Short mmCIF file of C-alpha atoms and ligand atoms in Angstrom, two decimals:
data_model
loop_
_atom_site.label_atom_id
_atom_site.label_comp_id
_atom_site.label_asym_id
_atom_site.label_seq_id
_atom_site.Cartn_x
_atom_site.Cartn_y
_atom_site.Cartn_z
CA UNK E 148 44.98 -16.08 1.07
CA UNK E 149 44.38 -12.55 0.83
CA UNK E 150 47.86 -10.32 -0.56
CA UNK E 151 46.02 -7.25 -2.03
CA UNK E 152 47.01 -4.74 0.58
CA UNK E 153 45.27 -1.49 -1.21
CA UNK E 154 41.94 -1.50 -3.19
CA UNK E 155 40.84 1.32 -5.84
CA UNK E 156 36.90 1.93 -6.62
CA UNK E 157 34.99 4.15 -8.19
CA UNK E 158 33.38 6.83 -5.46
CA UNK E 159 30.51 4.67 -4.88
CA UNK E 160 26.74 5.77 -5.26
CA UNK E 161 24.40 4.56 -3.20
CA UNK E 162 20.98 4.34 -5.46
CA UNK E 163 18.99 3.65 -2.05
CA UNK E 164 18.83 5.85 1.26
CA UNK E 165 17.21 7.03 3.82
CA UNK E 166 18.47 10.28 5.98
CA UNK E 167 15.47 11.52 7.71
CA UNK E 168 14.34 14.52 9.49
CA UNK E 169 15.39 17.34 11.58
CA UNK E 170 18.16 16.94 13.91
CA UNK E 171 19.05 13.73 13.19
CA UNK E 172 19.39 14.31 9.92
CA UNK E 173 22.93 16.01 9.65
CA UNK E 174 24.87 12.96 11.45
CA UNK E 175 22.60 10.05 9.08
CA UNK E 176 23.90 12.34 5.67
CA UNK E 177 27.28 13.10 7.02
CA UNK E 178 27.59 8.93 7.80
CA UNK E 179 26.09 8.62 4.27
CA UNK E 180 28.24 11.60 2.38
CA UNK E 181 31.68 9.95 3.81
CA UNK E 182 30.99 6.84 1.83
CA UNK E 183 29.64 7.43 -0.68
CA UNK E 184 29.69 10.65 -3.95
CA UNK E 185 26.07 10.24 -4.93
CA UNK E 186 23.02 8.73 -2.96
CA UNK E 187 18.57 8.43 -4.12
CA UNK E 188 17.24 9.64 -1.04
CA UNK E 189 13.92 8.22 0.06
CA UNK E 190 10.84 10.04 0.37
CA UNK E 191 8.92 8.26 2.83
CA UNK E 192 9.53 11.14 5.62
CA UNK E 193 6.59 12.59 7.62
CA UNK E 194 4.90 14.85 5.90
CA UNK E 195 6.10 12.44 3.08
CA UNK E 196 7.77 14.58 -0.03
CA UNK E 197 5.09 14.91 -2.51
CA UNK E 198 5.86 18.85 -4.02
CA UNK E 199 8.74 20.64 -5.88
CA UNK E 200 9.10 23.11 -2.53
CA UNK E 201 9.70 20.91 -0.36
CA UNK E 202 11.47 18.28 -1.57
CA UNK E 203 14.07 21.54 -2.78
CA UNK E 204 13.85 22.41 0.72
CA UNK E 205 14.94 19.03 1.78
CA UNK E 206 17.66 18.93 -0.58
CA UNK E 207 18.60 22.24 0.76
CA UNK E 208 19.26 20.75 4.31
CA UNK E 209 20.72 17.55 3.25
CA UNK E 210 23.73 20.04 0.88
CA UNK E 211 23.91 22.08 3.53
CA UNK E 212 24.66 18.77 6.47
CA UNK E 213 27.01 16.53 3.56
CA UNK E 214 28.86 20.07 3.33
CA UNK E 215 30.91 19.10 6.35
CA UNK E 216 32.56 15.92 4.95
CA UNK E 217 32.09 15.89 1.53
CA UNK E 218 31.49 19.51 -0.19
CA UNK E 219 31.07 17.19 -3.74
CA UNK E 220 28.21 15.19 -2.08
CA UNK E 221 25.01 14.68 -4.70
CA UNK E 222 21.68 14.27 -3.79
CA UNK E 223 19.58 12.81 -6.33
CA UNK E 224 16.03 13.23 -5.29
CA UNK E 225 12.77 11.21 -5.37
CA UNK E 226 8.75 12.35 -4.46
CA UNK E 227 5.91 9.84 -3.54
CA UNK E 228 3.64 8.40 -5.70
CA UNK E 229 0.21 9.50 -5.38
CA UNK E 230 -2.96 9.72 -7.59
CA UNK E 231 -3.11 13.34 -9.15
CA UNK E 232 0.03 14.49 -9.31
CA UNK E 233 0.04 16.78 -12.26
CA UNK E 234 2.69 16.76 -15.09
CA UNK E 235 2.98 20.45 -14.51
CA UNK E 236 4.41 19.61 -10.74
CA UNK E 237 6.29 16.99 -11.85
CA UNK E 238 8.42 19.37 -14.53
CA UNK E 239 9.06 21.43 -11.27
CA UNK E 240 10.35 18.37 -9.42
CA UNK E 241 12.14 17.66 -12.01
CA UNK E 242 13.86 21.08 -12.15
CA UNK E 243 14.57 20.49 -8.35
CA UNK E 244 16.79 17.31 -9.20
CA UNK E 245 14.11 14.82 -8.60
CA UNK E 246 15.16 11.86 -10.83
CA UNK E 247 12.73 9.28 -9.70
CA UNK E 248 9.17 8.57 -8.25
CA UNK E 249 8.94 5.90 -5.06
CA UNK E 250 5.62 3.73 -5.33
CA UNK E 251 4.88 2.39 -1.67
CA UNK E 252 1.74 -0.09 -1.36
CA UNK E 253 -0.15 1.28 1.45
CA UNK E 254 1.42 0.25 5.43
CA UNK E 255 4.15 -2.59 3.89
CA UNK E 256 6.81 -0.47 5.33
CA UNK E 257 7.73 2.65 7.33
CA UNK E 258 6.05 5.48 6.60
CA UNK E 259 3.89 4.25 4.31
CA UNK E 260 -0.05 3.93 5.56
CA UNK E 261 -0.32 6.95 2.81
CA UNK E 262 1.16 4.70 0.46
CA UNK E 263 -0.98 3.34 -2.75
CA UNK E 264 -3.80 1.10 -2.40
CA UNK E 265 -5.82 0.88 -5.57
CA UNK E 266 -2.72 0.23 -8.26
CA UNK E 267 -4.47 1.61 -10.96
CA UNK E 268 -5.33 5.03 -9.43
CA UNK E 269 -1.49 5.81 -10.16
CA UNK E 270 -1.42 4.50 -13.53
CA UNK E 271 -2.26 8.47 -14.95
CA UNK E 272 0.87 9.67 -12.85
CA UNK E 273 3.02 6.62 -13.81
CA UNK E 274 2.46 7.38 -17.75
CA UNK E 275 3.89 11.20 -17.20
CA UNK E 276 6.70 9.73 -15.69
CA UNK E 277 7.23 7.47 -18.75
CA UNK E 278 6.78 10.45 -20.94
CA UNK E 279 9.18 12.85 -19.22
CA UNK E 280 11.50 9.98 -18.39
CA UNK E 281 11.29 10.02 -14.69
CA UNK E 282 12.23 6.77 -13.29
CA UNK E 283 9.49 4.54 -10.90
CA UNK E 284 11.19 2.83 -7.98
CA UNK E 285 9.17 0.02 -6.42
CA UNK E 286 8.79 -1.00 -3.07
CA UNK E 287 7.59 -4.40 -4.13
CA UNK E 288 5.64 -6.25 -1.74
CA UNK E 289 1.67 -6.80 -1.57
CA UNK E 290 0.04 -5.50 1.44
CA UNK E 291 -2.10 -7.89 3.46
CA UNK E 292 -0.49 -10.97 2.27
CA UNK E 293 2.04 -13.72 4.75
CA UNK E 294 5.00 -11.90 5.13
CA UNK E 295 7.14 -14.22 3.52
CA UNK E 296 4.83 -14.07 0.39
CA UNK E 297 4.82 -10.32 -0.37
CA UNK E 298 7.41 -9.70 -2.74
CA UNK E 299 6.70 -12.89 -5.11
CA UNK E 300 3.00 -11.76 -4.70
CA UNK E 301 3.59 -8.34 -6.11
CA UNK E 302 6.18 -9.64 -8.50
CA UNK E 303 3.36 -9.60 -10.73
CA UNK E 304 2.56 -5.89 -10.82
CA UNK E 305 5.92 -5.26 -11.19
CA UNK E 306 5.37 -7.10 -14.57
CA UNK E 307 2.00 -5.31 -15.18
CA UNK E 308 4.02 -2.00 -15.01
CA UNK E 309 6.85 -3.10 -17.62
CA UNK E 310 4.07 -4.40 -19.85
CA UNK E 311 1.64 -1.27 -19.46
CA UNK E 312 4.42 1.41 -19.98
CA UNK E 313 7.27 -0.01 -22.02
CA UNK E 314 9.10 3.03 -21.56
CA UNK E 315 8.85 3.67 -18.35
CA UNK E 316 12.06 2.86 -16.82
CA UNK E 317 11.35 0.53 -13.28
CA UNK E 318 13.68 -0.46 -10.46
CA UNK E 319 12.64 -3.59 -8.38
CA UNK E 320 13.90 -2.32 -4.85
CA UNK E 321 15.80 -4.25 -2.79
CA UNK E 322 15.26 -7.76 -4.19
CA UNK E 323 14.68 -10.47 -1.33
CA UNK E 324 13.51 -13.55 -4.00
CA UNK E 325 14.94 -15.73 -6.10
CA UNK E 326 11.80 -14.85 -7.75
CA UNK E 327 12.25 -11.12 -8.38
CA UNK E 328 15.76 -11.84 -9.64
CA UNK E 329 14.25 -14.07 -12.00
CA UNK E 330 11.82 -11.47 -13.14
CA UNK E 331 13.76 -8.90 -13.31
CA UNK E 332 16.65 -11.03 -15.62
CA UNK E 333 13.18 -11.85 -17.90
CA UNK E 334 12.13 -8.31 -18.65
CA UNK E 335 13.06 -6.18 -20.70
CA UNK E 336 16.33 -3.46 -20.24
CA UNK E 337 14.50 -0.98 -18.98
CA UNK E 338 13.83 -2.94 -16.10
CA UNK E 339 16.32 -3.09 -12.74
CA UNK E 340 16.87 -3.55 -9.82
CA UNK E 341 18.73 -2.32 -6.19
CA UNK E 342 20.26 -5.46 -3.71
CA UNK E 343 21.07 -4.16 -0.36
CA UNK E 344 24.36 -5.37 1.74
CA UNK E 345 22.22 -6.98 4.43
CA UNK E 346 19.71 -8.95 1.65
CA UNK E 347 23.51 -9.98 0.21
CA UNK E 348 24.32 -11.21 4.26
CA UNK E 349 21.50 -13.13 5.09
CA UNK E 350 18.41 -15.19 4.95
CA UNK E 351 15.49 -14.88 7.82
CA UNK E 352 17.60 -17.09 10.33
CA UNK E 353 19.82 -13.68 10.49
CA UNK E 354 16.86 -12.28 11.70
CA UNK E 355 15.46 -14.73 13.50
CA UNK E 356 16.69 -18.22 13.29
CA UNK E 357 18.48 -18.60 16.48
CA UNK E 358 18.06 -15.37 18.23
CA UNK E 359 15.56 -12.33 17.56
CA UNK E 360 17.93 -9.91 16.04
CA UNK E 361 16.01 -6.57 15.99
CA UNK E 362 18.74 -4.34 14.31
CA UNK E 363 18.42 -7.25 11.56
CA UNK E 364 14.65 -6.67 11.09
CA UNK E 365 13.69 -5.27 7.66
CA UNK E 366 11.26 -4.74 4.86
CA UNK E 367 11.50 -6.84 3.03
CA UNK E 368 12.59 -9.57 5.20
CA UNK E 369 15.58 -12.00 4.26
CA UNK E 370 13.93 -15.04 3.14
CA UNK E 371 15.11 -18.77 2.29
CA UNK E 372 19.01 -19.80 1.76
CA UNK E 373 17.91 -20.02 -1.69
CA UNK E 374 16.57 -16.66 -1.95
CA UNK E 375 20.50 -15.45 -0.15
CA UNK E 376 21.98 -17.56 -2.72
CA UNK E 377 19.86 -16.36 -5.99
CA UNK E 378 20.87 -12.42 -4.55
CA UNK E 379 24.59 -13.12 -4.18
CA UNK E 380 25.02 -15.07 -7.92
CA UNK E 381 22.70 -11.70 -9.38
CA UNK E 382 25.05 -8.88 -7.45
CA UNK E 383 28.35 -11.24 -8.69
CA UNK E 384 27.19 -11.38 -12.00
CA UNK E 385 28.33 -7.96 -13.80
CA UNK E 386 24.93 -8.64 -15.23
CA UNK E 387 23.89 -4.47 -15.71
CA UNK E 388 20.41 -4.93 -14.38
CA UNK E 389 21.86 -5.58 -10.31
CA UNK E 390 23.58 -2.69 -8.83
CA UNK E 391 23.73 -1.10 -5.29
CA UNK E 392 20.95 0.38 -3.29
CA UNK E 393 21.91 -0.03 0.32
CA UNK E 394 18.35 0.75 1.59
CA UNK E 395 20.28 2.20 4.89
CA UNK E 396 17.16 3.13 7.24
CA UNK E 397 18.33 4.58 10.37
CA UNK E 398 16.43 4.04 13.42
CA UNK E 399 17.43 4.90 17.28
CA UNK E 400 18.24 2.25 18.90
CA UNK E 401 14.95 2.36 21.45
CA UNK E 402 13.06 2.31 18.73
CA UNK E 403 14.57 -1.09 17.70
CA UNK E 404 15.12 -2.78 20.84
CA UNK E 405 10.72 -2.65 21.07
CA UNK E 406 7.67 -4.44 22.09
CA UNK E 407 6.54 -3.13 18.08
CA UNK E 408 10.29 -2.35 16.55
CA UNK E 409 10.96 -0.20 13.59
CA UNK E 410 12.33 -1.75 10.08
CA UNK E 411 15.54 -0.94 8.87
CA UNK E 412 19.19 -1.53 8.79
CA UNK E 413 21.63 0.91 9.41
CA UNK E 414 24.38 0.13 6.44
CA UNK E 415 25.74 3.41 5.29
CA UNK E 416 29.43 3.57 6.89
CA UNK E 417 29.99 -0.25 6.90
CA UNK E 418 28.21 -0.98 3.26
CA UNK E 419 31.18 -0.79 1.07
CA UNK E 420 33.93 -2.06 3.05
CA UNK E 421 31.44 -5.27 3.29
CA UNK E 422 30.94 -5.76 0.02
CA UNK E 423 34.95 -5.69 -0.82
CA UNK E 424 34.94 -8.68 1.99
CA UNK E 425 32.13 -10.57 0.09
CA UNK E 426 33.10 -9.56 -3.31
CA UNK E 427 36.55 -11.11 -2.70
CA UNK E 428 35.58 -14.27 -0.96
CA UNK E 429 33.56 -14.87 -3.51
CA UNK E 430 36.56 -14.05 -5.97
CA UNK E 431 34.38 -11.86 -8.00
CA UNK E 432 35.89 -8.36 -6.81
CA UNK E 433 36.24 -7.31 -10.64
CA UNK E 434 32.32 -7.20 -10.40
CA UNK E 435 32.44 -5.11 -7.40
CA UNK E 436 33.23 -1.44 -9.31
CA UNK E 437 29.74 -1.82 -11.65
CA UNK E 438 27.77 -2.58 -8.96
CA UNK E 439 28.50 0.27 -6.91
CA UNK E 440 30.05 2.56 -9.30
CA UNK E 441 29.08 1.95 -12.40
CA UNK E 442 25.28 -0.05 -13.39
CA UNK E 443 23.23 2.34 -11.50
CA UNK E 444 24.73 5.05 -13.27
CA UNK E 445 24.15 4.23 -16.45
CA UNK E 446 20.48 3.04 -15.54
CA UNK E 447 19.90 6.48 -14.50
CA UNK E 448 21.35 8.03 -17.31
CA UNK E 449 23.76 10.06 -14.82
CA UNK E 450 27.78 10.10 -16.16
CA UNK E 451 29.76 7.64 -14.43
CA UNK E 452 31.96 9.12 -11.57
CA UNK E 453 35.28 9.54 -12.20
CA UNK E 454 36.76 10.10 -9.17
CA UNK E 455 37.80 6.94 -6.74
CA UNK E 456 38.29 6.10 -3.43
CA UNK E 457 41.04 3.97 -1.32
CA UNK E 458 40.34 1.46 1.08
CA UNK E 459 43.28 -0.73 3.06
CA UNK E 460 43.89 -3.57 5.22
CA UNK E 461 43.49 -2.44 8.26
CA UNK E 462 41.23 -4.29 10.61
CA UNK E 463 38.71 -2.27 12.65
CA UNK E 464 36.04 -2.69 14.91
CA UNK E 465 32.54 -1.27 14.15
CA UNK E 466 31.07 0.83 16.46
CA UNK E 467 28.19 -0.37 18.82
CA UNK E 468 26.49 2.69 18.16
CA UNK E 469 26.64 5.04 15.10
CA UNK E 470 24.62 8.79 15.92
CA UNK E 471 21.90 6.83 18.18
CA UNK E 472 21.47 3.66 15.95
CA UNK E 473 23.45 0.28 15.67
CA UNK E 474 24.77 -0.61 12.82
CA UNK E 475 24.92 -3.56 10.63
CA UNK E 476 27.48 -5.41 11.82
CA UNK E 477 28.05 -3.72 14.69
CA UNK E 478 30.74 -4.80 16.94
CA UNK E 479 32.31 -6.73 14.28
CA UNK E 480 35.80 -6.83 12.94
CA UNK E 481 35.77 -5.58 9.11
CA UNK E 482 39.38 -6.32 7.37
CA UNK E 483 39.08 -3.10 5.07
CA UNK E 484 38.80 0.42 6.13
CA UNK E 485 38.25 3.44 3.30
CA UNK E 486 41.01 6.05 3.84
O1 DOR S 590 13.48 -1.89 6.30
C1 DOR S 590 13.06 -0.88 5.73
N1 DOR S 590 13.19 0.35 6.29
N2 DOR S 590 12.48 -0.99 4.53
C2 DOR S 590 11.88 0.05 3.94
O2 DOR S 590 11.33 -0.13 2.89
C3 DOR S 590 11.84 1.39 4.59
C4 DOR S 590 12.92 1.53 5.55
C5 DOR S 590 12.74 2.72 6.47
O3 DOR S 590 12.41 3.80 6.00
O4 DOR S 590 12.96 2.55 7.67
ZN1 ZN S 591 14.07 2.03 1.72
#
């Protein structure tokens, strides 16, 4: 039986997002800035962010939309891998507040046919980030392989990486596998990795088991029970290497509902009061402030927050429709609401 009435948490970062481009940009960071105090915003955009400019130009806009609801709002920026980027460029993303690098394997996701397709053609790049201590997030799943196989396919470059550049520090996005938590608990410390809400929710039949859920449909996909179960022991751990990247990927609902639908959950306004449900069935909500307050952080190097936030019992029903998109769990009664 539940008594708490009241929770306190850190101001939670989100070490994961996506916000897009032009005008539907200022509702996805507002959603995104009311949750949370800090957020890694993706760089798969078209053109993708590649260069100092415009990635400080996209920074610029994102400020400028959080500005509304949260005037304290931080975006910590990442650029797109690709062969020949120069350290000289990356010392001026860095000065723009770049803090990490996103490797995408060519078409495994949106936005990413320009991803990488030889692995070793980044290696030159991937060494300047180990020397200026610029952190490489992985999207890892292997191109061309069964869906279902993609992630414990490329677990093994993952592991290439960590062995080739020992000081590079890695984050294994968005871990589907009981295999990727496995390798990531093996490596070494300067090895992570981000769990999303909706990886902590479900396994494929949440996607497709007994209906086709489209606003379910992700990359990469829920997999086996086991797989949910190996994701929900790592994120109630408190082990430092799990924390939260919601991977919140916005896309209208048209684009969804589709002969050839988009991939992507929509997770940023209903993320944390989710996880306080899930942390405390699972009678683990002391674990809940270090993994969204308090791991990434410190994986990042970045001071802890010290400001918090409130959230209450106080049932409330999710919107059908957030700015265009449904939600994850849309519809749904959630017990806690952040005040
Ligand atoms: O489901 C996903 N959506 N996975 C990703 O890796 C990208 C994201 C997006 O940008 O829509
Ligand atoms: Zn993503």
């Amino acid at each position: 039986m539940e008594s708490k009435k009241e929770i306190i948490l850190p101001l939670p970062d989100d070490f994961h997002s996506h916000v897009r481009q032009g005008e539907v940009l200022a509702g996805f960071v507002q959603d995104l800035a009311s949750q949370f105090g800090r957020a890694l915003i993706m760089p798969n955009t078209t053109p993708p962010m590649v260069c100092a400019s415009q990635i400080e130009q996209y920074k610029k806009e994102i400020l400028d939309a959080a500005k509304e609801v949260n005037p304290n709002f931080e975006a910590l920026m990442t650029f797109k891998l690709k062969p020949g980027i120069t350290e000289e460029e990356l010392l001026l993303m860095k000065s723009c507040g770049v803090i990490a690098g996103k490797y995408y394997p060519a078409g495994v996701t949106t936005n990413s046919e320009d991803g990488v397709s030889d692995f070793e053609s980044v290696f030159p790049v991937i060494a300047l980030m180990e020397k200026l201590g610029i952190v490489l997030c992985v999207h890892g799943e292997e191109p061309g392989v069964f869906c279902l196989d993609r992630e414990s396919v490329f677990a093994e470059k993952v592991e290439i990486l960590a062995k080739q550049f020992p000081k590079l520090k890695i984050v294994f996005e968005h871990l589907s596998t009981a295999k990727a938590v496995d390798l990531v608990k093996r490596l070494p410390s300067n090895v992570a990795a981000t769990i999303t809400v909706h990886h902590l929710l479900m396994s494929l039949d949440g996607v497709i088991g007994d209906a086709l859920r489209p606003h379910h449909f992700c990359k990469p996909l829920p997999k086996r029970p086991e797989d949910l179960l190996a994701l929900r022991e790592a994120a109630f751990s408190g082990n430092p290497k799990f924390f939260l990247g919601t991977d919140s990927a916005p896309h209208l609902k048209e684009k969804k509902e589709s002969c050839c639908g988009a991939a992507g959950v929509y997770s940023a306004k209903v993320a944390i009061p989710i996880l306080v449900r899930e942390f405390l069935a699972a009678n683990v909500l002391d674990k809940l402030p270090d993994f969204i307050g308090g791991f990434g952080a410190d994986f990042y190097n970045l001071p802890r927050t010290q400001k918090t936030i409130k959230l209450v019992y106080e049932p409330w029903v999710v919107p059908a429709e957030i700015n265009g998109v449904v939600p994850l769990a849309a519809n749904e009664s959630l017990e806690w609401k952040l005040v």
